[in-house]
XYZ file of C-alpha atoms in Angstrom:
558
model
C 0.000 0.000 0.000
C 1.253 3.418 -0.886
C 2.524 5.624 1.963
C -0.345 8.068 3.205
C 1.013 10.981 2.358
C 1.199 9.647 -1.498
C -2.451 8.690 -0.834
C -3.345 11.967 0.360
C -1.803 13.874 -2.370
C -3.921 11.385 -4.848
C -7.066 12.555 -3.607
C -6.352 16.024 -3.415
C -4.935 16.398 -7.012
C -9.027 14.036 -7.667
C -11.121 15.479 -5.152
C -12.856 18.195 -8.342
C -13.129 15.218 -10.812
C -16.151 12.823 -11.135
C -15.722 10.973 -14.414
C -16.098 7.478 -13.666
C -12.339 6.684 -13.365
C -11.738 9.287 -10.680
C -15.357 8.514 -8.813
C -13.377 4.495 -8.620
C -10.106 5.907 -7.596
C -11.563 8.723 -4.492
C -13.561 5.459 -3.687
C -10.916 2.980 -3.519
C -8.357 6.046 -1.957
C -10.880 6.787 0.590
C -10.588 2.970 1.818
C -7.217 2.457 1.675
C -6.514 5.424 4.077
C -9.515 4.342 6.263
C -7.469 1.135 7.116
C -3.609 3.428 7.898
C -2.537 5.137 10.486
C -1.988 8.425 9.639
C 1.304 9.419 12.043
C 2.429 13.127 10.674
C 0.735 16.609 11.728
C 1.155 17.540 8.012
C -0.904 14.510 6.210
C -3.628 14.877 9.520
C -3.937 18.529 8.378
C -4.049 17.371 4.418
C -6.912 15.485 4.622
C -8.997 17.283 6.797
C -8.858 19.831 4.003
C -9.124 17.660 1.391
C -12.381 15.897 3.173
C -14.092 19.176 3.721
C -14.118 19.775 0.179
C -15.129 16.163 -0.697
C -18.048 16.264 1.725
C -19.008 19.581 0.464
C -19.155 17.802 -3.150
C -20.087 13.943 -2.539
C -21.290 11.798 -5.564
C -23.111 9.316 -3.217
C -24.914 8.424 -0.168
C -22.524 5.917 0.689
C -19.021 8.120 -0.668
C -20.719 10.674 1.884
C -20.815 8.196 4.963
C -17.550 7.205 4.505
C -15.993 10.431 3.897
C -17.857 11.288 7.448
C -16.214 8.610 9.384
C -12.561 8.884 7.913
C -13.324 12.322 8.876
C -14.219 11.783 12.784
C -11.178 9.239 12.782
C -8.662 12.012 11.843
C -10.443 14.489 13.970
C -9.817 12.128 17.051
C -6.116 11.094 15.659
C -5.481 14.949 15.664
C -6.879 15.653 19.077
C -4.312 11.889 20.247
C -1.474 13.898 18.603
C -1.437 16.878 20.115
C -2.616 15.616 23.551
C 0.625 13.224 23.984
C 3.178 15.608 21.686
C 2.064 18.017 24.588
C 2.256 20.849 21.344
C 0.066 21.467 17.784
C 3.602 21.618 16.172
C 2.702 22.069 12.028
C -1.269 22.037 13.287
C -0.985 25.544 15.403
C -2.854 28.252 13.502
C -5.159 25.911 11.814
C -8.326 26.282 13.715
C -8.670 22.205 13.823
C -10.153 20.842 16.451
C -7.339 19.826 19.910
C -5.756 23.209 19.149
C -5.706 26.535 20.400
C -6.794 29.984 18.781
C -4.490 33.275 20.165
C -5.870 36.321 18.808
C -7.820 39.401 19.264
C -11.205 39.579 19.352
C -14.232 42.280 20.135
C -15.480 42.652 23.762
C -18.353 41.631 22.360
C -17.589 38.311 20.685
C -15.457 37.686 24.299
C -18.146 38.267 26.093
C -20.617 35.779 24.163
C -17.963 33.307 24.153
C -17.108 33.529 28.226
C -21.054 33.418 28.206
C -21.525 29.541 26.005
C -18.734 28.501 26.562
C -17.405 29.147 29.991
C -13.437 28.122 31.036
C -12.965 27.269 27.288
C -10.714 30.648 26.764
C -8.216 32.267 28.883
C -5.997 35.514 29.098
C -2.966 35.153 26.803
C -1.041 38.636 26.672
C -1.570 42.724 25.987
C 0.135 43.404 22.431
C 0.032 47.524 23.476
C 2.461 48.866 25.500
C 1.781 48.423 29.350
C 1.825 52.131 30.089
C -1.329 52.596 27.621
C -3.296 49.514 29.426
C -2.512 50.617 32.465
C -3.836 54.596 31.136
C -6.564 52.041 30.313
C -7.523 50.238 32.866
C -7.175 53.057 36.241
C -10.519 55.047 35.176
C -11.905 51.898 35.635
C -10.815 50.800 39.115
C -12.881 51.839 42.165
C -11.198 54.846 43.473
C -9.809 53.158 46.684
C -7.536 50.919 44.444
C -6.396 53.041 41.899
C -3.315 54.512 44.367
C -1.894 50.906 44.791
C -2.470 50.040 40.734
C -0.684 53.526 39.755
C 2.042 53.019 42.879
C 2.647 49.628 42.997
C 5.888 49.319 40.701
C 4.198 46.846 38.335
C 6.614 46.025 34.845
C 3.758 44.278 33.382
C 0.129 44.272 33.585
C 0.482 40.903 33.926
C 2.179 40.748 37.394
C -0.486 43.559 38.680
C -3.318 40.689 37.716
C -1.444 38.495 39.658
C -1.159 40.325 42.338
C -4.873 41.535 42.392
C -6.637 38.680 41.050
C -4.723 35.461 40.904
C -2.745 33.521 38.840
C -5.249 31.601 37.128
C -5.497 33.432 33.448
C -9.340 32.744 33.503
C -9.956 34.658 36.501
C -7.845 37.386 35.345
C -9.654 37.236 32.171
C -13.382 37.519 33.959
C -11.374 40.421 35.780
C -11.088 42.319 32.853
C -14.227 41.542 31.203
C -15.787 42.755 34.485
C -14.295 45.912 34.645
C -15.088 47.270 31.071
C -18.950 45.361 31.425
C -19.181 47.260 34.451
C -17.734 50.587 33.033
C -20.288 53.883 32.686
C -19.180 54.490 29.130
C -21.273 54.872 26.125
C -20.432 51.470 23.922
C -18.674 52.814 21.367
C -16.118 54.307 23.763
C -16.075 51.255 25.698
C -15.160 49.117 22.820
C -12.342 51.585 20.918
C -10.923 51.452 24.712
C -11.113 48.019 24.795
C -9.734 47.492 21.312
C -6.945 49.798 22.598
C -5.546 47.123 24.717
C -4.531 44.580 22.077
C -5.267 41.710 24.447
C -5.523 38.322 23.087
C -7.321 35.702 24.448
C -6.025 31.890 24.210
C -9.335 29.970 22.736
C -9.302 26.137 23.320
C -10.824 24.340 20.618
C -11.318 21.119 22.334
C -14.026 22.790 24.619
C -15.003 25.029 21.487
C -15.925 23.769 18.532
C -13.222 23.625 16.020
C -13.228 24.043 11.730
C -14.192 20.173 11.397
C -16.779 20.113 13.790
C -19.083 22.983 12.998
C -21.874 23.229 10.595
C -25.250 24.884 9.444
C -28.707 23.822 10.193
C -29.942 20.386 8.734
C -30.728 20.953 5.146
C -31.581 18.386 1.825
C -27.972 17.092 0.544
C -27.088 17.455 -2.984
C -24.916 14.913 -4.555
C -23.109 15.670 -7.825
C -24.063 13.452 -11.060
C -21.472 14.990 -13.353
C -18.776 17.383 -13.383
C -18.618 20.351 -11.322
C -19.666 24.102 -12.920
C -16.676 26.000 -14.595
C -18.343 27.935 -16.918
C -21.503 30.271 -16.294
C -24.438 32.605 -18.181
C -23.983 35.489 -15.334
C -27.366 37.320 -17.165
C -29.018 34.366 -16.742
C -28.277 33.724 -13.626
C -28.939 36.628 -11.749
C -32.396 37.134 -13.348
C -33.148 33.551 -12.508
C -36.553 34.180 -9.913
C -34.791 33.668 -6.103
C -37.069 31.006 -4.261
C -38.783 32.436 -1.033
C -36.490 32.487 2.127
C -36.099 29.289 4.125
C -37.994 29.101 7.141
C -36.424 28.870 10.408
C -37.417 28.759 13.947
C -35.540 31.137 16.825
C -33.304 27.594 17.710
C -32.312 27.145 14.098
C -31.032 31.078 13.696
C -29.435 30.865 16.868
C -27.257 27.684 15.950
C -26.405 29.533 12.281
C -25.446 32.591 14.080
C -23.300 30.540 16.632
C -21.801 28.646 13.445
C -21.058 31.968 11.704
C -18.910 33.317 14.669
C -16.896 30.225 15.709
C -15.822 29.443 11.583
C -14.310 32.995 12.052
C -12.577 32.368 14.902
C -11.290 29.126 14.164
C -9.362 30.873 11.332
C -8.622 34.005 13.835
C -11.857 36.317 11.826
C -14.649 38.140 12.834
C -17.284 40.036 11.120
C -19.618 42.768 12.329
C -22.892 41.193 11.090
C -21.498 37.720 12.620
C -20.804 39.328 15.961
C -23.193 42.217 16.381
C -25.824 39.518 14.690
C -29.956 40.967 14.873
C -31.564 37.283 14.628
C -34.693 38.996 13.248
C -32.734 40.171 10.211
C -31.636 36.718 8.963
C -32.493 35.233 6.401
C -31.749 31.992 4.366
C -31.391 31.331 0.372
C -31.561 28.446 -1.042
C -29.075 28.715 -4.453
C -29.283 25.229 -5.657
C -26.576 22.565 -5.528
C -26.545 22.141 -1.773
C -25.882 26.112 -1.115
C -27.751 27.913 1.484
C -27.043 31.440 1.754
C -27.278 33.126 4.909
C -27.795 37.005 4.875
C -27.605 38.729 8.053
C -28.266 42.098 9.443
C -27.001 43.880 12.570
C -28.232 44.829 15.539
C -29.626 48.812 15.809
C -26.128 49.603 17.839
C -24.151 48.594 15.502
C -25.623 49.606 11.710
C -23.494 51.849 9.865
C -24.924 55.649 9.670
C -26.171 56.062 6.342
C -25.508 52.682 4.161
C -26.247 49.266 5.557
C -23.995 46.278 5.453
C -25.544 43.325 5.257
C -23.145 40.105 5.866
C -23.472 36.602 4.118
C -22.304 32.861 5.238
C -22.431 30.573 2.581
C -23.262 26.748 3.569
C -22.679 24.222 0.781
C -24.005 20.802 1.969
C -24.134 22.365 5.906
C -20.533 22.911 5.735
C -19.205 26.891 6.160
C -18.293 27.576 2.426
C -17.294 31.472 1.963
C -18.020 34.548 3.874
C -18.355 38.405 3.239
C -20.475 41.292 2.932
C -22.170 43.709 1.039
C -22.206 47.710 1.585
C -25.345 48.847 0.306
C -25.948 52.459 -0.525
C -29.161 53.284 -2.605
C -28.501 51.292 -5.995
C -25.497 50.303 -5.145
C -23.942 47.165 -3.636
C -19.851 47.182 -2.881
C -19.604 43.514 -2.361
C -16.821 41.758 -0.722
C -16.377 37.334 -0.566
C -14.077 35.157 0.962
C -14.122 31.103 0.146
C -12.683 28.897 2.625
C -9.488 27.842 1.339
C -10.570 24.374 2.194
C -13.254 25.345 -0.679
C -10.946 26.493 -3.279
C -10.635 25.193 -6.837
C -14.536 24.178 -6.383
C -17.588 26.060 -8.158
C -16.527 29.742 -7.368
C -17.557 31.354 -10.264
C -20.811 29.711 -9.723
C -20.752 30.925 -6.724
C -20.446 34.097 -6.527
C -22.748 34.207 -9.711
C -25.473 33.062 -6.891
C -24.489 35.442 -4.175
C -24.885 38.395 -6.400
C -28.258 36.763 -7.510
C -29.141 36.880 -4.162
C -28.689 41.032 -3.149
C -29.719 41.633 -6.675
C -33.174 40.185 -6.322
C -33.462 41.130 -2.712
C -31.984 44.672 -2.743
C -32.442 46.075 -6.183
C -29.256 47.484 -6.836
C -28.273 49.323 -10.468
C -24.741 47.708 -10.199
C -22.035 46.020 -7.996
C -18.651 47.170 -6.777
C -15.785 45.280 -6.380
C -12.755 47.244 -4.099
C -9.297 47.295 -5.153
C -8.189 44.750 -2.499
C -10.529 42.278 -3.790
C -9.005 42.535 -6.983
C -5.716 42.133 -5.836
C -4.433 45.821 -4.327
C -2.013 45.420 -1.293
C -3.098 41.896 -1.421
C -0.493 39.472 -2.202
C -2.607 36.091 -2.750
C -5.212 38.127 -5.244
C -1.709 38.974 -7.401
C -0.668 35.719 -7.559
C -4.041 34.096 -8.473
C -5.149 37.062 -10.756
C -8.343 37.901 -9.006
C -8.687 40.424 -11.445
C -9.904 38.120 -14.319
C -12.162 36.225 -11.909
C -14.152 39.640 -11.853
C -13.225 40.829 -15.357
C -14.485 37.340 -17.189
C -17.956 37.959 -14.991
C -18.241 41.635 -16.196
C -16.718 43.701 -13.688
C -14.863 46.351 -15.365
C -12.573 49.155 -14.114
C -13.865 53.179 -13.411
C -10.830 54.357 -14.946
C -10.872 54.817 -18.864
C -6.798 54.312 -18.656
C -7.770 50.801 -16.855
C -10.793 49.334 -18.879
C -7.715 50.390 -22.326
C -5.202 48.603 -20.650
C -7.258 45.188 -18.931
C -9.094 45.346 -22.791
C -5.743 45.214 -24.254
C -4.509 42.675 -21.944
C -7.350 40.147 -22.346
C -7.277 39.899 -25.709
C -3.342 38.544 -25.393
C -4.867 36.365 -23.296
C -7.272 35.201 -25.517
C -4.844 34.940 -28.337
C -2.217 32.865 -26.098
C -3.176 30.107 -23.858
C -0.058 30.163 -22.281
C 0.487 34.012 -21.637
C 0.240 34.952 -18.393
C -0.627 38.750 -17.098
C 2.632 40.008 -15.405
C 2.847 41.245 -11.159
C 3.696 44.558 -12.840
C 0.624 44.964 -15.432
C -1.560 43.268 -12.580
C -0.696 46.022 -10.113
C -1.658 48.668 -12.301
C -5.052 47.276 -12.860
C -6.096 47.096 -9.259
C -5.643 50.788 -8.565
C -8.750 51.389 -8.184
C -12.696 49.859 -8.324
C -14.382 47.570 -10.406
C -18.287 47.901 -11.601
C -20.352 45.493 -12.358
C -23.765 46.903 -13.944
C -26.932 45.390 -14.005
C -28.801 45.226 -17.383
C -26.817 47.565 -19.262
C -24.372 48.362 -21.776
C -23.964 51.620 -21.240
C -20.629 51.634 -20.234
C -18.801 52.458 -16.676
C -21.239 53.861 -14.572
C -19.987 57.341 -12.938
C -19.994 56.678 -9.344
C -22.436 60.055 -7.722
C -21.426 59.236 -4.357
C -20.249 57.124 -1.632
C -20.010 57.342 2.491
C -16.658 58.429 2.328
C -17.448 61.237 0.087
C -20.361 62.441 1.899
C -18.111 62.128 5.565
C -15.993 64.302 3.849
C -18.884 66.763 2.696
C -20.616 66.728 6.057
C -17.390 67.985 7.799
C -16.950 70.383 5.131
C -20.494 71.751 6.023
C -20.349 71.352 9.330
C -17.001 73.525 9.366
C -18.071 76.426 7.177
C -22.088 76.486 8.978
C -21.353 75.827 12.524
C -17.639 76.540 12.642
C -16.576 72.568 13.594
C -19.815 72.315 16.661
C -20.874 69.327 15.553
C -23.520 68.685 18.683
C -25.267 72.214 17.358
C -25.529 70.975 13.665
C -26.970 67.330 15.095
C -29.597 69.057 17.132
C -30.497 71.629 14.538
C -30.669 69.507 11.934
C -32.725 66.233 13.675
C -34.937 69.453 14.946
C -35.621 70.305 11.918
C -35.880 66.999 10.019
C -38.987 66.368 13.503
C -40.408 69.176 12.319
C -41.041 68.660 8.163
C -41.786 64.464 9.011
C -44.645 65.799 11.862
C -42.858 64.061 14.659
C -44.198 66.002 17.540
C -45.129 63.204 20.177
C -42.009 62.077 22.850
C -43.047 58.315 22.470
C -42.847 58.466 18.729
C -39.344 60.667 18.997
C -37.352 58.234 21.566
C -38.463 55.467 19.590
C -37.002 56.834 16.534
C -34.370 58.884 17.827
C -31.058 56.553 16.806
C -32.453 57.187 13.179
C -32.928 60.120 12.946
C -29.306 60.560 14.770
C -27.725 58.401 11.789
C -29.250 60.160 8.772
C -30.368 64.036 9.803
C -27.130 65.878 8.859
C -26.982 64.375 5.607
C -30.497 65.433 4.672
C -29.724 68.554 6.198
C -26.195 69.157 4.416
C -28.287 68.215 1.658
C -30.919 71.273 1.485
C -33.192 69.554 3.375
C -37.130 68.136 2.363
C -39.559 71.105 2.222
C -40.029 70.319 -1.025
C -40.781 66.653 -1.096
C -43.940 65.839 -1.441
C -45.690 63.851 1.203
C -45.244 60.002 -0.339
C -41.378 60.947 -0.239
C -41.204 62.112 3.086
C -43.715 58.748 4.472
C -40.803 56.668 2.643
C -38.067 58.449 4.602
C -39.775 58.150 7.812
C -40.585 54.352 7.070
C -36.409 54.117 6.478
C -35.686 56.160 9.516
C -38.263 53.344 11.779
C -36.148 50.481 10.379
C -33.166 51.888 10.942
C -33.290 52.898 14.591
C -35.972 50.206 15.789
C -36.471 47.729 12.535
C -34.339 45.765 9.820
C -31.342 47.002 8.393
C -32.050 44.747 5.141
C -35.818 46.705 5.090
C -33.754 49.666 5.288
C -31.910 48.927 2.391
C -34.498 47.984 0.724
C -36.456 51.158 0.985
C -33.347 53.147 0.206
C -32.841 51.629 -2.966
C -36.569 52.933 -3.814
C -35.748 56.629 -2.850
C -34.763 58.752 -5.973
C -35.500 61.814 -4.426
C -32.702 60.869 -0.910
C -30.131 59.682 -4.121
C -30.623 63.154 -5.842
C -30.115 65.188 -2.004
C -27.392 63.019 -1.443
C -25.620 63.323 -4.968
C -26.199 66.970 -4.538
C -24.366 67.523 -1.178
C -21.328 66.020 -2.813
């Protein structure tokens, strides 16, 4: 029998074929390492991978069982390993299950994680300089300690937790989360305080769920008949009618939220919609071909001001495929994906063909944006695998006249010549700036109007040249105002909306304001307002992309 890590390499080099040859060959693979014992950190960590992908695209039932076993044997070999090596070794920073995660992380996603899964994480370290924790950390201390914390001669903050707590990193760690929890500071300066400190937590993912352990909610299987999708009709596709959303009980969005946050972690992530998760704005997708789709909103403390970003969790057979987001801003959607690499060298163009389906038929936007580091700027692995063409060959084309020239020029070598390949150099110069991908037109590279961090920068401008830099007078002038032409005159109905009107008042404002809108307009912005502050983000959006006459105020102000 061949040595595993020949074996291994076998089915990784098979695991996207399915003619009948390779279908014999994964089979007969899959058996022969079922019987081995599987000694090196390196193979263990080989074949999770390659299972993930395998069970993600099964031919077969039976293929699917075994895969599933073979998998929960080299889970449990892993955990043996690194239980009697005492150490990961070539498994540390893998997010497998039997090793630990060291990283930062948001009070937030600490707190829900000290919350399920109690003694499972611990206090590793401060990356900041002590003298900036421990500026930190005194406001926080009763009064009657903060002499002895400021006095004591501590080197480290480390040998002052000691000293005050214990030596047990948990406690020291429920010392800390206690003190900020505790804290009378509005969130937002509790967690940019918090974030301050650099700490990093140690995560144990033998008490935590780790990469080969967690999945979605139970869903029909697909199995693939025939070869997997390279090639795709992206028109087609996105006008292709979107089934209605899955429906889930409060137990079943709970667990995908839960799944969401620890696949991040496990590979030292976090999102904003995964951790600042509003369960009432999730929502499931069915794409076909085993992929659910999970869109999720955030929580009303959390939503951006003016835009809403709405994040996505791809499941493909209940395994966590790709992750990601999409800023939406009246018609348009600046859309950002990450697959797994466990994923990789599957159906991605498909994929991401579906995912755009999705927003499209669900928000409305005129066109999608792709951002310079998704196409490869200051971003090393999109260089080297041309990420680029992945857009270009769907549609995406850059702002810049000098760009589209150049990539036109460049893709038709490419076409010519099989074996040409784009140079680092060329490849650089195309990802200077966005790409655009319209909707249902040829008419060339849309003109972007405006974006948040043009109207930031307009708002400040105003807010410098009317109110000379008092930003609390402009806010309370302008949500006065903004009461006053949407008749909000009662305190219930004011408090209730108050966080929206907050976010979006200055910009309608700096805008020139809604006198003149006529009454349907104005009901639309007050419906957008209520699901802002006390609704759904996603409604929101929704709404917004409906709103000509907020996308001509806006365009004007900039």
């Amino acid at each position: 029998m061949p040595a595993p890590s020949k074996l291994i390499a076998e089915l990784h080099s098979l695991r996207a074929a399915f003619d009948d040859v390779s279908l014999r060959k994964k089979e007969n693979i899959i058996q022969e390492l079922s019987l081995v014992k599987i000694t090196k950190s390196k193979d263990l960590l080989e074949l999770s991978e390659t299972l993930l992908f395998l069970m993600a695209y099964p031919h077969h039932k039976l293929f699917l069982k075994k895969l599933t076993l073979l998998l929960e044997k080299t889970r449990t070999r892993t955990k043996t390993m690194i239980r009697k090596t005492k150490r990961a070794g070539s498994l540390e920073n893998t997010g497998l299950t039997g090793t630990h995660v060291k990283a930062c992380f948001s009070f937030e996603l600490i707190e829900w994680l000290l919350h399920k899964y109690p003694n499972s994480l611990t206090l590793d370290s401060f990356g900041s300089d002590p003298e900036l924790v421990f500026t930190l950390i005194s406001p926080l201390l009763p009064a009657s300690l903060r002499e002895h914390f400021n006095e004591g001669g501590y080197e480290t903050v480390e040998q002052w937790l000691t000293f005050t707590v214990s030596k047990n990193r948990y406690e020291q760690l429920l010392f800390i989360s206690r003190l900020f929890t505790d804290a009378a500071l509005p969130m937002h300066i509790r967690n940019q305080h918090f974030d301050q400190l650099e700490m990093y937590v140690d995560v144990d993912l033998n008490s935590v769920p780790g990469r080969l352990d967690i999945r979605g909610t139970q869903r029909p299987l697909y199995f693939h008949k025939s070869s997997i999708i390279r090639k795709i009709d992206l028109p087609q596709l996105l006008n292709e009618p979107l089934p209605a959303p899955v429906v889930l009980n409060e137990k079943e969005k709970q667990h995908l939220i839960t799944a969401m946050r620890l696949q991040l972690l496990t590979l030292y992530r976090e999102t904003d919609p995964a951790t600042y998760a509003d369960e009432n704005d999730l929502h499931v997708y069915d794409a076909g071909r085993g992929m659910d789709i999970v869109l999720i909103g955030m929580d009303a403390d959390h939503r951006q001001p003016i835009d809403s970003y709405i994040g996505f969790m791809a499941f493909k057979n209940r395994l966590p495929y790709a992750y990601g987001g999409a800023w939406l801003l009246g018609k348009m959607a600046k859309i950002g994906i990450n697959v797994f690499p466990s994923y990789r060298g599957g159906e991605s163009a498909w994929f991401f063909a579906q995912l755009m389906r999705v927003y499209k038929q669900v928000f409305q936007p005129a066109y999608f944006v792709a951002e310079p580091y998704q196409v490869g700027r200051n971003n090393p692995e999109g260089i080297e695998t041309g990420a680029f063409w992945f857009y270009y060959r769907l549609g995406f084309r850059p702002v810049q006249r000098k760009l589209q020239d150049l990539a036109k020029k460049e893709f038709e070598r490419l076409l010519q010549n099989k074996n040409h390949k784009t140079s680092k150099r060329i490849l650089e110069q195309l990802v200077e700036d966005e790409m655009v991908l319209l909707i249902n037109s040829d008419s060339g590279i849309l003109k972007f109007k405006y974006d948040t961090a043009s109207l930031s920068a307009a708002l400040t401008k105003y807010i410098r040249q009317r109110y000379k830099g008092d930003t609390r007078a402009a806010e309370q002038e302008a949500v006065s105002t903004l009461c006053a032409d949407l008749h909000i005159s009662d305190d219930a109905t004011y408090a209730a909306l108050k966080p929206g009107l907050e976010k979006i008042a200055l910009y309608i404002q700096a805008g020139g304001g809604i006198k003149k809108w006529n009454e349907s307009d104005r009901q639309l912005l007050l419906n957008m307002i209520a699901e802002k502050a006390i609704g759904r983000d996603s409604e929101y959006a929704i709404l917004y992309a409906k709103h000509e006459k907020l996308e001509q105020l806006l365009c004007k102000l900039v």
